[in-house]
Amino acid sequence: MPTDIEIARQATLIPITEVAKNAGVPDDALIPYGKYKAKVDTAALPTTANGKLILVTAINPTPAGEGKTTTSVGLSDALHRIGKKALLCLREPSLGPCFGVKGGGAGGGKSQVMPMDEINLHFTGDFHAITSAHNLLSAMIDNHIYWGNSLDLDLRRVTWRRVIDMNDRALRQIVGPLGGVSNGFPRETGFDITVASEIMAILCLAADLEDLEKRLGDIIIGYRRDKTPVFCRDVKAERAMAVLLKDAILPNLVQTLENRPAFLHGGPFANIAHGCNSVIATKTALRMADYVVTEAGFGADLGAEKFMDIKCRLAGLKPDAVVLVATVRALKMNGGVSKADLTKGENVEAVRKGAVNLKRHIENLKKFGITPTIAINHFYLDTDAELAVIKEMAESFGAEAVICKHWAEGGAGAEELARIVAAKADAGAPDFNQLYPSEMKLADKIETICTEIYRAGSVTIPAGVRSQLKQWEDMGYGHLPICMAKTQYSFSTDPTALGAPENHDVAIREVRLSAGAGFVVAIAGEIMTMPGLPKVPSAEAIYLDENGQIEGLF
Amino acid sequence: MPTDIEIARQATLIPITEVAKNAGVPDDALIPYGKYKAKVDTAALPTTANGKLILVTAINPTPAGEGKTTTSVGLSDALHRIGKKALLCLREPSLGPCFGVKGGGAGGGKSQVMPMDEINLHFTGDFHAITSAHNLLSAMIDNHIYWGNSLDLDLRRVTWRRVIDMNDRALRQIVGPLGGVSNGFPRETGFDITVASEIMAILCLAADLEDLEKRLGDIIIGYRRDKTPVFCRDVKAERAMAVLLKDAILPNLVQTLENRPAFLHGGPFANIAHGCNSVIATKTALRMADYVVTEAGFGADLGAEKFMDIKCRLAGLKPDAVVLVATVRALKMNGGVSKADLTKGENVEAVRKGAVNLKRHIENLKKFGITPTIAINHFYLDTDAELAVIKEMAESFGAEAVICKHWAEGGAGAEELARIVAAKADAGAPDFNQLYPSEMKLADKIETICTEIYRAGSVTIPAGVRSQLKQWEDMGYGHLPICMAKTQYSFSTDPTALGAPENHDVAIREVRLSAGAGFVVAIAGEIMTMPGLPKVPSAEAIYLDENGQIEGLF
């Protein structure tokens, strides 16, 4: 069986100018970055959006892999194959983690997005621009303090840190500036990885450059001794930051292995942020294509919920159809099988047992007024009996299920899925609704998500957190949606509780206000915003071979 | 009188594909970055270099401005006008400083390189790539220590810091990692600005990707307790770093206001590094054009000396002609006139007095076996008598001088200069020699530069510095050239001593080994490798207007 990278290397890419032409991008709207990447000037495109929006989400992720991105690629390619005009919208990957563990890539098998190596390295520089904009604000804050601190920022309460697109645990917590008068006033601070920057979330939620600049200005950089907030616009940084982001805000066009167009744009963390590609890419795609396939990070409990309650709410979007990806292997693990035991032959009972996870996600999605189509992402070891039991159970939960072979066959393996999903998208989702109204109190929103989606029996919100939420409501932030940061492996906050746990307690440890992005982060558990490198980082094995081809990146 | 930015905005750019075609770059060697920038795949170009190399240098810089880049642009445009096939090679500017003081741009008046705003912002991402490669190594060093420090690095002697392309004084000196076991071992460290990275110097001196990777591996990252060095290759970082730099190593093609080709590639500091554009750009240009115009940072005492003794020595290059730029205003300041008094009418005596600076540079350049042509960069307030005295004095020093009006007239204003310089370049510089042989002892090299070029009466090299130099000689670094870091405003180490000071003392405070780049830095005076922002940073006034045009950047 060929590896992803072997398949990718056998692919024949067409020039990005051709991809663009096929996607209806006029010549003067294309800004090429090399031969196979481009940015698209959205101003030059049709203004009317007629496309149907299809969200691809998944059951809870397991080490077995569920193939959400792969399915998104396969579905988009399949829509083209059955004669539909489709456009794929995905997140762009982060550079830093590529040097930690072998990884990267977008999709897998015959359903990948190209060119993998460039996408995983500097791509079109979006993340570098976000890093620059973030750190310009950081520099201007310390510079403001240095020159007299007329805004009266409390040095202990500067919440804006710095970012770097590198797994560098040594920067998590530092003290600086040291070295005396000419360097500034020492304080505790640190670095997060770039994808955790609020600017990443802002870029992905902004309607346009003007809205981006407004949101940048809305960022809270810290507080005074009296706990009143100090904003980015108070240090006059937001306009220069927008200048740094003027190209980054434009969607990036690449192609699938079948030479179909794909936007890869933005990549916010799926825990402390909402984990979806940019609103601008999605809305631009809806102006260009009849069907737009997009995905949301993690499983449906986190990803789809945030897609509906944050992205759709803030951007005025709604999904016309939802695809829920499941695999035999992931359901087996949800049914109690260890990763090592996955290769030990047929186990219909485990699949049946693990399908409670699938059932729960179907029920949850129905709460948003949408019944998902189940895409069973086929793996070569799956048996007919195992596949049949998923189909049967999905149907018993009221959802249609389709076996898809896009990993092995590309778009040809997902044509049935494409036909079903296109029909559902055409019918639309007239009953779509968000889980909670914007007017609901912040604490109530948190409780609603925990009880309705996670099926918690109780939600512990400490008094300090409640008073913080109350304070933000008093400041005018009560209408914001909640961005839950918890483990993606379980409905509960215990990553080992697979299947469909219920009546557990969700303890909210901390809340953070992303005033620029426009959501309140509620943290249940430990959240890491700066990864480290492993003992043997994959960087040690990444190199250019004698032909200038990158080895070891995937 | 229109400003640089007004002139730039009236320019009509041609597509970079056309610029490339005119420069003889085959289609498949062009890697476009938007419509007006591209990288050039050097492998696809002719392998024989027949071009003549013309160095543009200058008298000591003053706040009046001498116009070295402007003259380089004007000369290149003028060469085209007189029917010569020319190619301009300049450094690319750094992003961070644009947010400190109003600045940026490349050239001025009708002799500028375009598109200014993109060149000054992210350009083609080279500096971001260098930042990433540098910080990957930093992360791998702390990661190595975290996982057991089997190389036995002395935490007090880790010399490799981190970089960021931002003026951020708060990062000059920090302590980290803090936060306990999971973050690592606390130590003192800090950040420099990206242009000060040894990787910038390496990229600009590397012959090709293979040589780049070797040089990266040669970087000394720190020392053990026994003072033996630990190298980049010991933490196995150099190959992944080369992967991050695989596009950055390719020259960037842009155009002048007259739509003539220009390479902008690399931008090392001119104090702790050699301050020249990349060897790859220069050598590629010599394969493409008959005349290659390039410049070196600061005045001829630093810039030209480093160009000859570092860049030419390490790359096997030699200049065929040298242009030395002087202005009436700069000579007046060297003659004792304050900046405020420059507008107070004709002052022939001051010009005559300040011409000792010009004389000294001419004498110095003759020591390299080359008599420079003096380009008098005309300013509209200059009087005929003032201009005449420069011409007269230059000639008395044995050098031909030409009045050039390229600021006001573009290439048309530098045609006489072009004709003279082309003829000199055709004749070549058979007597070219470096100032000192590679075999000379390191301390003797330092003394040679100080006495021969700076005309120091004495050179103070403390015993500790001498023993450090001796140690490096024992380690096999004795053949390296010296990179002097001192003030650019004077031949001496006193920035206020204009004109032609002599018999002063040059005190060497510190030496640093850039083993990857391949030179020994000798520091005389305070050298700042991380600038700060002023009280009112220019960032506060940089914004996008309603048409998406950047205001306030220049």
mmCIF file with all atom_site columns, N, CA and C in Angstrom, chain A residues 397-452:
data_model
loop_
_atom_site.group_PDB
_atom_site.id
_atom_site.type_symbol
_atom_site.label_atom_id
_atom_site.label_alt_id
_atom_site.label_comp_id
_atom_site.label_asym_id
_atom_site.label_entity_id
_atom_site.label_seq_id
_atom_site.pdbx_PDB_ins_code
_atom_site.Cartn_x
_atom_site.Cartn_y
_atom_site.Cartn_z
_atom_site.occupancy
_atom_site.B_iso_or_equiv
_atom_site.pdbx_formal_charge
_atom_site.auth_seq_id
_atom_site.auth_comp_id
_atom_site.auth_asym_id
_atom_site.auth_atom_id
_atom_site.pdbx_PDB_model_num
ATOM 1   N N  . PHE A 1 397 ? -30.531 5.359  14.212 1.00 0.00 ? 397 PHE A N  1
ATOM 2   C CA . PHE A 1 397 ? -30.502 6.676  14.872 1.00 0.00 ? 397 PHE A CA 1
ATOM 3   C C  . PHE A 1 397 ? -31.112 7.753  13.970 1.00 0.00 ? 397 PHE A C  1
ATOM 4   N N  . GLY A 1 398 ? -31.615 7.329  12.829 1.00 0.00 ? 398 GLY A N  1
ATOM 5   C CA . GLY A 1 398 ? -32.298 8.273  11.948 1.00 0.00 ? 398 GLY A CA 1
ATOM 6   C C  . GLY A 1 398 ? -31.409 8.939  10.919 1.00 0.00 ? 398 GLY A C  1
ATOM 7   N N  . ALA A 1 399 ? -30.190 8.416  10.732 1.00 0.00 ? 399 ALA A N  1
ATOM 8   C CA . ALA A 1 399 ? -29.276 9.067  9.787  1.00 0.00 ? 399 ALA A CA 1
ATOM 9   C C  . ALA A 1 399 ? -28.892 8.103  8.672  1.00 0.00 ? 399 ALA A C  1
ATOM 10  N N  . GLU A 1 400 ? -28.714 8.650  7.484  1.00 0.00 ? 400 GLU A N  1
ATOM 11  C CA . GLU A 1 400 ? -28.288 7.856  6.339  1.00 0.00 ? 400 GLU A CA 1
ATOM 12  C C  . GLU A 1 400 ? -26.770 7.679  6.411  1.00 0.00 ? 400 GLU A C  1
ATOM 13  N N  . ALA A 1 401 ? -26.284 6.473  6.112  1.00 0.00 ? 401 ALA A N  1
ATOM 14  C CA . ALA A 1 401 ? -24.838 6.231  6.164  1.00 0.00 ? 401 ALA A CA 1
ATOM 15  C C  . ALA A 1 401 ? -24.348 5.680  4.838  1.00 0.00 ? 401 ALA A C  1
ATOM 16  N N  . VAL A 1 402 ? -23.159 6.144  4.421  1.00 0.00 ? 402 VAL A N  1
ATOM 17  C CA . VAL A 1 402 ? -22.599 5.750  3.126  1.00 0.00 ? 402 VAL A CA 1
ATOM 18  C C  . VAL A 1 402 ? -21.151 5.299  3.322  1.00 0.00 ? 402 VAL A C  1
ATOM 19  N N  . ILE A 1 403 ? -20.819 4.154  2.729  1.00 0.00 ? 403 ILE A N  1
ATOM 20  C CA . ILE A 1 403 ? -19.420 3.713  2.769  1.00 0.00 ? 403 ILE A CA 1
ATOM 21  C C  . ILE A 1 403 ? -18.652 4.463  1.681  1.00 0.00 ? 403 ILE A C  1
ATOM 22  N N  . CYS A 1 404 ? -17.538 5.090  2.080  1.00 0.00 ? 404 CYS A N  1
ATOM 23  C CA . CYS A 1 404 ? -16.761 5.914  1.149  1.00 0.00 ? 404 CYS A CA 1
ATOM 24  C C  . CYS A 1 404 ? -15.356 5.353  1.016  1.00 0.00 ? 404 CYS A C  1
ATOM 25  N N  . LYS A 1 405 ? -14.854 5.301  -0.226 1.00 0.00 ? 405 LYS A N  1
ATOM 26  C CA . LYS A 1 405 ? -13.513 4.768  -0.461 1.00 0.00 ? 405 LYS A CA 1
ATOM 27  C C  . LYS A 1 405 ? -12.612 5.805  -1.126 1.00 0.00 ? 405 LYS A C  1
ATOM 28  N N  . HIS A 1 406 ? -12.753 7.068  -0.698 1.00 0.00 ? 406 HIS A N  1
ATOM 29  C CA . HIS A 1 406 ? -11.974 8.144  -1.321 1.00 0.00 ? 406 HIS A CA 1
ATOM 30  C C  . HIS A 1 406 ? -10.496 8.056  -0.968 1.00 0.00 ? 406 HIS A C  1
ATOM 31  N N  . TRP A 1 407 ? -10.145 7.464  0.177  1.00 0.00 ? 407 TRP A N  1
ATOM 32  C CA . TRP A 1 407 ? -8.724  7.334  0.512  1.00 0.00 ? 407 TRP A CA 1
ATOM 33  C C  . TRP A 1 407 ? -8.038  6.506  -0.580 1.00 0.00 ? 407 TRP A C  1
ATOM 34  N N  . ALA A 1 408 ? -8.665  5.373  -0.929 1.00 0.00 ? 408 ALA A N  1
ATOM 35  C CA . ALA A 1 408 ? -8.050  4.486  -1.923 1.00 0.00 ? 408 ALA A CA 1
ATOM 36  C C  . ALA A 1 408 ? -8.348  4.901  -3.351 1.00 0.00 ? 408 ALA A C  1
ATOM 37  N N  . GLU A 1 409 ? -9.497  5.540  -3.568 1.00 0.00 ? 409 GLU A N  1
ATOM 38  C CA . GLU A 1 409 ? -9.947  5.756  -4.947 1.00 0.00 ? 409 GLU A CA 1
ATOM 39  C C  . GLU A 1 409 ? -10.090 7.219  -5.340 1.00 0.00 ? 409 GLU A C  1
ATOM 40  N N  . GLY A 1 410 ? -9.852  8.121  -4.416 1.00 0.00 ? 410 GLY A N  1
ATOM 41  C CA . GLY A 1 410 ? -10.073 9.537  -4.723 1.00 0.00 ? 410 GLY A CA 1
ATOM 42  C C  . GLY A 1 410 ? -11.559 9.834  -4.806 1.00 0.00 ? 410 GLY A C  1
ATOM 43  N N  . GLY A 1 411 ? -11.913 10.891 -5.554 1.00 0.00 ? 411 GLY A N  1
ATOM 44  C CA . GLY A 1 411 ? -13.316 11.310 -5.654 1.00 0.00 ? 411 GLY A CA 1
ATOM 45  C C  . GLY A 1 411 ? -14.237 10.195 -6.107 1.00 0.00 ? 411 GLY A C  1
ATOM 46  N N  . ALA A 1 412 ? -13.719 9.286  -6.935 1.00 0.00 ? 412 ALA A N  1
ATOM 47  C CA . ALA A 1 412 ? -14.551 8.182  -7.439 1.00 0.00 ? 412 ALA A CA 1
ATOM 48  C C  . ALA A 1 412 ? -15.101 7.344  -6.297 1.00 0.00 ? 412 ALA A C  1
ATOM 49  N N  . GLY A 1 413 ? -14.389 7.310  -5.190 1.00 0.00 ? 413 GLY A N  1
ATOM 50  C CA . GLY A 1 413 ? -14.826 6.508  -4.057 1.00 0.00 ? 413 GLY A CA 1
ATOM 51  C C  . GLY A 1 413 ? -15.861 7.189  -3.172 1.00 0.00 ? 413 GLY A C  1
ATOM 52  N N  . ALA A 1 414 ? -16.217 8.439  -3.498 1.00 0.00 ? 414 ALA A N  1
ATOM 53  C CA . ALA A 1 414 ? -17.175 9.165  -2.647 1.00 0.00 ? 414 ALA A CA 1
ATOM 54  C C  . ALA A 1 414 ? -18.346 9.715  -3.436 1.00 0.00 ? 414 ALA A C  1
ATOM 55  N N  . GLU A 1 415 ? -18.586 9.126  -4.616 1.00 0.00 ? 415 GLU A N  1
ATOM 56  C CA . GLU A 1 415 ? -19.647 9.681  -5.465 1.00 0.00 ? 415 GLU A CA 1
ATOM 57  C C  . GLU A 1 415 ? -21.030 9.490  -4.854 1.00 0.00 ? 415 GLU A C  1
ATOM 58  N N  . GLU A 1 416 ? -21.247 8.336  -4.215 1.00 0.00 ? 416 GLU A N  1
ATOM 59  C CA . GLU A 1 416 ? -22.568 8.115  -3.619 1.00 0.00 ? 416 GLU A CA 1
ATOM 60  C C  . GLU A 1 416 ? -22.800 9.143  -2.509 1.00 0.00 ? 416 GLU A C  1
ATOM 61  N N  . LEU A 1 417 ? -21.765 9.334  -1.692 1.00 0.00 ? 417 LEU A N  1
ATOM 62  C CA . LEU A 1 417 ? -21.862 10.355 -0.642 1.00 0.00 ? 417 LEU A CA 1
ATOM 63  C C  . LEU A 1 417 ? -22.182 11.714 -1.259 1.00 0.00 ? 417 LEU A C  1
ATOM 64  N N  . ALA A 1 418 ? -21.490 12.034 -2.341 1.00 0.00 ? 418 ALA A N  1
ATOM 65  C CA . ALA A 1 418 ? -21.685 13.337 -2.981 1.00 0.00 ? 418 ALA A CA 1
ATOM 66  C C  . ALA A 1 418 ? -23.120 13.518 -3.451 1.00 0.00 ? 418 ALA A C  1
ATOM 67  N N  . ARG A 1 419 ? -23.674 12.455 -4.053 1.00 0.00 ? 419 ARG A N  1
ATOM 68  C CA . ARG A 1 419 ? -25.044 12.555 -4.560 1.00 0.00 ? 419 ARG A CA 1
ATOM 69  C C  . ARG A 1 419 ? -26.026 12.807 -3.419 1.00 0.00 ? 419 ARG A C  1
ATOM 70  N N  . ILE A 1 420 ? -25.872 12.038 -2.345 1.00 0.00 ? 420 ILE A N  1
ATOM 71  C CA . ILE A 1 420 ? -26.783 12.171 -1.200 1.00 0.00 ? 420 ILE A CA 1
ATOM 72  C C  . ILE A 1 420 ? -26.644 13.551 -0.550 1.00 0.00 ? 420 ILE A C  1
ATOM 73  N N  . VAL A 1 421 ? -25.399 13.959 -0.337 1.00 0.00 ? 421 VAL A N  1
ATOM 74  C CA . VAL A 1 421 ? -25.174 15.223 0.366  1.00 0.00 ? 421 VAL A CA 1
ATOM 75  C C  . VAL A 1 421 ? -25.608 16.412 -0.493 1.00 0.00 ? 421 VAL A C  1
ATOM 76  N N  . ALA A 1 422 ? -25.363 16.328 -1.811 1.00 0.00 ? 422 ALA A N  1
ATOM 77  C CA . ALA A 1 422 ? -25.795 17.420 -2.694 1.00 0.00 ? 422 ALA A CA 1
ATOM 78  C C  . ALA A 1 422 ? -27.317 17.567 -2.634 1.00 0.00 ? 422 ALA A C  1
ATOM 79  N N  . ALA A 1 423 ? -28.006 16.435 -2.635 1.00 0.00 ? 423 ALA A N  1
ATOM 80  C CA . ALA A 1 423 ? -29.474 16.493 -2.569 1.00 0.00 ? 423 ALA A CA 1
ATOM 81  C C  . ALA A 1 423 ? -29.922 17.108 -1.243 1.00 0.00 ? 423 ALA A C  1
ATOM 82  N N  . LYS A 1 424 ? -29.277 16.707 -0.167 1.00 0.00 ? 424 LYS A N  1
ATOM 83  C CA . LYS A 1 424 ? -29.653 17.264 1.131  1.00 0.00 ? 424 LYS A CA 1
ATOM 84  C C  . LYS A 1 424 ? -29.345 18.756 1.195  1.00 0.00 ? 424 LYS A C  1
ATOM 85  N N  . ALA A 1 425 ? -28.183 19.137 0.641  1.00 0.00 ? 425 ALA A N  1
ATOM 86  C CA . ALA A 1 425 ? -27.823 20.557 0.653  1.00 0.00 ? 425 ALA A CA 1
ATOM 87  C C  . ALA A 1 425 ? -28.820 21.358 -0.173 1.00 0.00 ? 425 ALA A C  1
ATOM 88  N N  . ASP A 1 426 ? -29.288 20.752 -1.307 1.00 0.00 ? 426 ASP A N  1
ATOM 89  C CA . ASP A 1 426 ? -30.279 21.447 -2.131 1.00 0.00 ? 426 ASP A CA 1
ATOM 90  C C  . ASP A 1 426 ? -31.556 21.675 -1.337 1.00 0.00 ? 426 ASP A C  1
ATOM 91  N N  . ALA A 1 427 ? -31.920 20.678 -0.568 1.00 0.00 ? 427 ALA A N  1
ATOM 92  C CA . ALA A 1 427 ? -33.125 20.814 0.257  1.00 0.00 ? 427 ALA A CA 1
ATOM 93  C C  . ALA A 1 427 ? -32.888 21.815 1.382  1.00 0.00 ? 427 ALA A C  1
ATOM 94  N N  . GLY A 1 428 ? -31.631 21.922 1.819  1.00 0.00 ? 428 GLY A N  1
ATOM 95  C CA . GLY A 1 428 ? -31.285 22.919 2.839  1.00 0.00 ? 428 GLY A CA 1
ATOM 96  C C  . GLY A 1 428 ? -31.637 22.471 4.246  1.00 0.00 ? 428 GLY A C  1
ATOM 97  N N  . ALA A 1 429 ? -31.413 23.344 5.195  1.00 0.00 ? 429 ALA A N  1
ATOM 98  C CA . ALA A 1 429 ? -31.673 23.026 6.597  1.00 0.00 ? 429 ALA A CA 1
ATOM 99  C C  . ALA A 1 429 ? -32.557 24.104 7.188  1.00 0.00 ? 429 ALA A C  1
ATOM 100 N N  . PRO A 1 430 ? -33.852 24.039 6.840  1.00 0.00 ? 430 PRO A N  1
ATOM 101 C CA . PRO A 1 430 ? -34.757 25.128 7.259  1.00 0.00 ? 430 PRO A CA 1
ATOM 102 C C  . PRO A 1 430 ? -34.895 25.222 8.778  1.00 0.00 ? 430 PRO A C  1
ATOM 103 N N  . ASP A 1 431 ? -34.609 24.109 9.465  1.00 0.00 ? 431 ASP A N  1
ATOM 104 C CA . ASP A 1 431 ? -34.779 24.128 10.919 1.00 0.00 ? 431 ASP A CA 1
ATOM 105 C C  . ASP A 1 431 ? -33.508 24.472 11.666 1.00 0.00 ? 431 ASP A C  1
ATOM 106 N N  . PHE A 1 432 ? -32.466 24.906 10.928 1.00 0.00 ? 432 PHE A N  1
ATOM 107 C CA . PHE A 1 432 ? -31.189 25.203 11.597 1.00 0.00 ? 432 PHE A CA 1
ATOM 108 C C  . PHE A 1 432 ? -31.376 26.261 12.681 1.00 0.00 ? 432 PHE A C  1
ATOM 109 N N  . ASN A 1 433 ? -30.781 25.979 13.810 1.00 0.00 ? 433 ASN A N  1
ATOM 110 C CA . ASN A 1 433 ? -30.777 26.966 14.896 1.00 0.00 ? 433 ASN A CA 1
ATOM 111 C C  . ASN A 1 433 ? -29.503 26.809 15.707 1.00 0.00 ? 433 ASN A C  1
ATOM 112 N N  . GLN A 1 434 ? -29.079 27.884 16.364 1.00 0.00 ? 434 GLN A N  1
ATOM 113 C CA . GLN A 1 434 ? -27.953 27.754 17.273 1.00 0.00 ? 434 GLN A CA 1
ATOM 114 C C  . GLN A 1 434 ? -28.428 27.118 18.579 1.00 0.00 ? 434 GLN A C  1
ATOM 115 N N  . LEU A 1 435 ? -27.480 26.655 19.348 1.00 0.00 ? 435 LEU A N  1
ATOM 116 C CA . LEU A 1 435 ? -27.807 25.942 20.588 1.00 0.00 ? 435 LEU A CA 1
ATOM 117 C C  . LEU A 1 435 ? -28.370 26.884 21.629 1.00 0.00 ? 435 LEU A C  1
ATOM 118 N N  . TYR A 1 436 ? -27.915 28.128 21.634 1.00 0.00 ? 436 TYR A N  1
ATOM 119 C CA . TYR A 1 436 ? -28.381 29.080 22.647 1.00 0.00 ? 436 TYR A CA 1
ATOM 120 C C  . TYR A 1 436 ? -28.491 30.460 22.012 1.00 0.00 ? 436 TYR A C  1
ATOM 121 N N  . PRO A 1 437 ? -29.368 31.290 22.530 1.00 0.00 ? 437 PRO A N  1
ATOM 122 C CA . PRO A 1 437 ? -29.474 32.636 21.980 1.00 0.00 ? 437 PRO A CA 1
ATOM 123 C C  . PRO A 1 437 ? -28.354 33.528 22.514 1.00 0.00 ? 437 PRO A C  1
ATOM 124 N N  . SER A 1 438 ? -27.964 34.520 21.751 1.00 0.00 ? 438 SER A N  1
ATOM 125 C CA . SER A 1 438 ? -26.893 35.425 22.165 1.00 0.00 ? 438 SER A CA 1
ATOM 126 C C  . SER A 1 438 ? -27.233 36.130 23.474 1.00 0.00 ? 438 SER A C  1
ATOM 127 N N  . GLU A 1 439 ? -28.508 36.350 23.724 1.00 0.00 ? 439 GLU A N  1
ATOM 128 C CA . GLU A 1 439 ? -28.912 37.098 24.918 1.00 0.00 ? 439 GLU A CA 1
ATOM 129 C C  . GLU A 1 439 ? -28.716 36.300 26.201 1.00 0.00 ? 439 GLU A C  1
ATOM 130 N N  . MET A 1 440 ? -28.571 34.992 26.108 1.00 0.00 ? 440 MET A N  1
ATOM 131 C CA . MET A 1 440 ? -28.434 34.168 27.319 1.00 0.00 ? 440 MET A CA 1
ATOM 132 C C  . MET A 1 440 ? -27.201 34.616 28.119 1.00 0.00 ? 440 MET A C  1
ATOM 133 N N  . LYS A 1 441 ? -27.270 34.548 29.438 1.00 0.00 ? 441 LYS A N  1
ATOM 134 C CA . LYS A 1 441 ? -26.140 34.904 30.301 1.00 0.00 ? 441 LYS A CA 1
ATOM 135 C C  . LYS A 1 441 ? -24.947 34.001 29.979 1.00 0.00 ? 441 LYS A C  1
ATOM 136 N N  . LEU A 1 442 ? -23.750 34.516 30.143 1.00 0.00 ? 442 LEU A N  1
ATOM 137 C CA . LEU A 1 442 ? -22.553 33.749 29.793 1.00 0.00 ? 442 LEU A CA 1
ATOM 138 C C  . LEU A 1 442 ? -22.471 32.429 30.568 1.00 0.00 ? 442 LEU A C  1
ATOM 139 N N  . ALA A 1 443 ? -22.717 32.450 31.854 1.00 0.00 ? 443 ALA A N  1
ATOM 140 C CA . ALA A 1 443 ? -22.644 31.220 32.652 1.00 0.00 ? 443 ALA A CA 1
ATOM 141 C C  . ALA A 1 443 ? -23.696 30.217 32.182 1.00 0.00 ? 443 ALA A C  1
ATOM 142 N N  . ASP A 1 444 ? -24.842 30.730 31.798 1.00 0.00 ? 444 ASP A N  1
ATOM 143 C CA . ASP A 1 444 ? -25.903 29.835 31.320 1.00 0.00 ? 444 ASP A CA 1
ATOM 144 C C  . ASP A 1 444 ? -25.520 29.203 29.985 1.00 0.00 ? 444 ASP A C  1
ATOM 145 N N  . LYS A 1 445 ? -24.838 29.981 29.164 1.00 0.00 ? 445 LYS A N  1
ATOM 146 C CA . LYS A 1 445 ? -24.378 29.423 27.882 1.00 0.00 ? 445 LYS A CA 1
ATOM 147 C C  . LYS A 1 445 ? -23.418 28.259 28.135 1.00 0.00 ? 445 LYS A C  1
ATOM 148 N N  . ILE A 1 446 ? -22.492 28.472 29.049 1.00 0.00 ? 446 ILE A N  1
ATOM 149 C CA . ILE A 1 446 ? -21.539 27.406 29.373 1.00 0.00 ? 446 ILE A CA 1
ATOM 150 C C  . ILE A 1 446 ? -22.290 26.173 29.856 1.00 0.00 ? 446 ILE A C  1
ATOM 151 N N  . GLU A 1 447 ? -23.227 26.387 30.738 1.00 0.00 ? 447 GLU A N  1
ATOM 152 C CA . GLU A 1 447 ? -23.995 25.252 31.271 1.00 0.00 ? 447 GLU A CA 1
ATOM 153 C C  . GLU A 1 447 ? -24.809 24.562 30.181 1.00 0.00 ? 447 GLU A C  1
ATOM 154 N N  . THR A 1 448 ? -25.341 25.345 29.267 1.00 0.00 ? 448 THR A N  1
ATOM 155 C CA . THR A 1 448 ? -26.126 24.765 28.170 1.00 0.00 ? 448 THR A CA 1
ATOM 156 C C  . THR A 1 448 ? -25.264 23.829 27.318 1.00 0.00 ? 448 THR A C  1
ATOM 157 N N  . ILE A 1 449 ? -24.085 24.300 26.945 1.00 0.00 ? 449 ILE A N  1
ATOM 158 C CA . ILE A 1 449 ? -23.197 23.456 26.127 1.00 0.00 ? 449 ILE A CA 1
ATOM 159 C C  . ILE A 1 449 ? -22.836 22.185 26.897 1.00 0.00 ? 449 ILE A C  1
ATOM 160 N N  . CYS A 1 450 ? -22.497 22.335 28.164 1.00 0.00 ? 450 CYS A N  1
ATOM 161 C CA . CYS A 1 450 ? -22.055 21.181 28.954 1.00 0.00 ? 450 CYS A CA 1
ATOM 162 C C  . CYS A 1 450 ? -23.168 20.156 29.141 1.00 0.00 ? 450 CYS A C  1
ATOM 163 N N  . THR A 1 451 ? -24.346 20.630 29.367 1.00 0.00 ? 451 THR A N  1
ATOM 164 C CA . THR A 1 451 ? -25.433 19.668 29.617 1.00 0.00 ? 451 THR A CA 1
ATOM 165 C C  . THR A 1 451 ? -26.003 19.134 28.298 1.00 0.00 ? 451 THR A C  1
ATOM 166 N N  . GLU A 1 452 ? -26.253 20.012 27.331 1.00 0.00 ? 452 GLU A N  1
ATOM 167 C CA . GLU A 1 452 ? -26.901 19.588 26.088 1.00 0.00 ? 452 GLU A CA 1
ATOM 168 C C  . GLU A 1 452 ? -25.955 18.770 25.198 1.00 0.00 ? 452 GLU A C  1
#
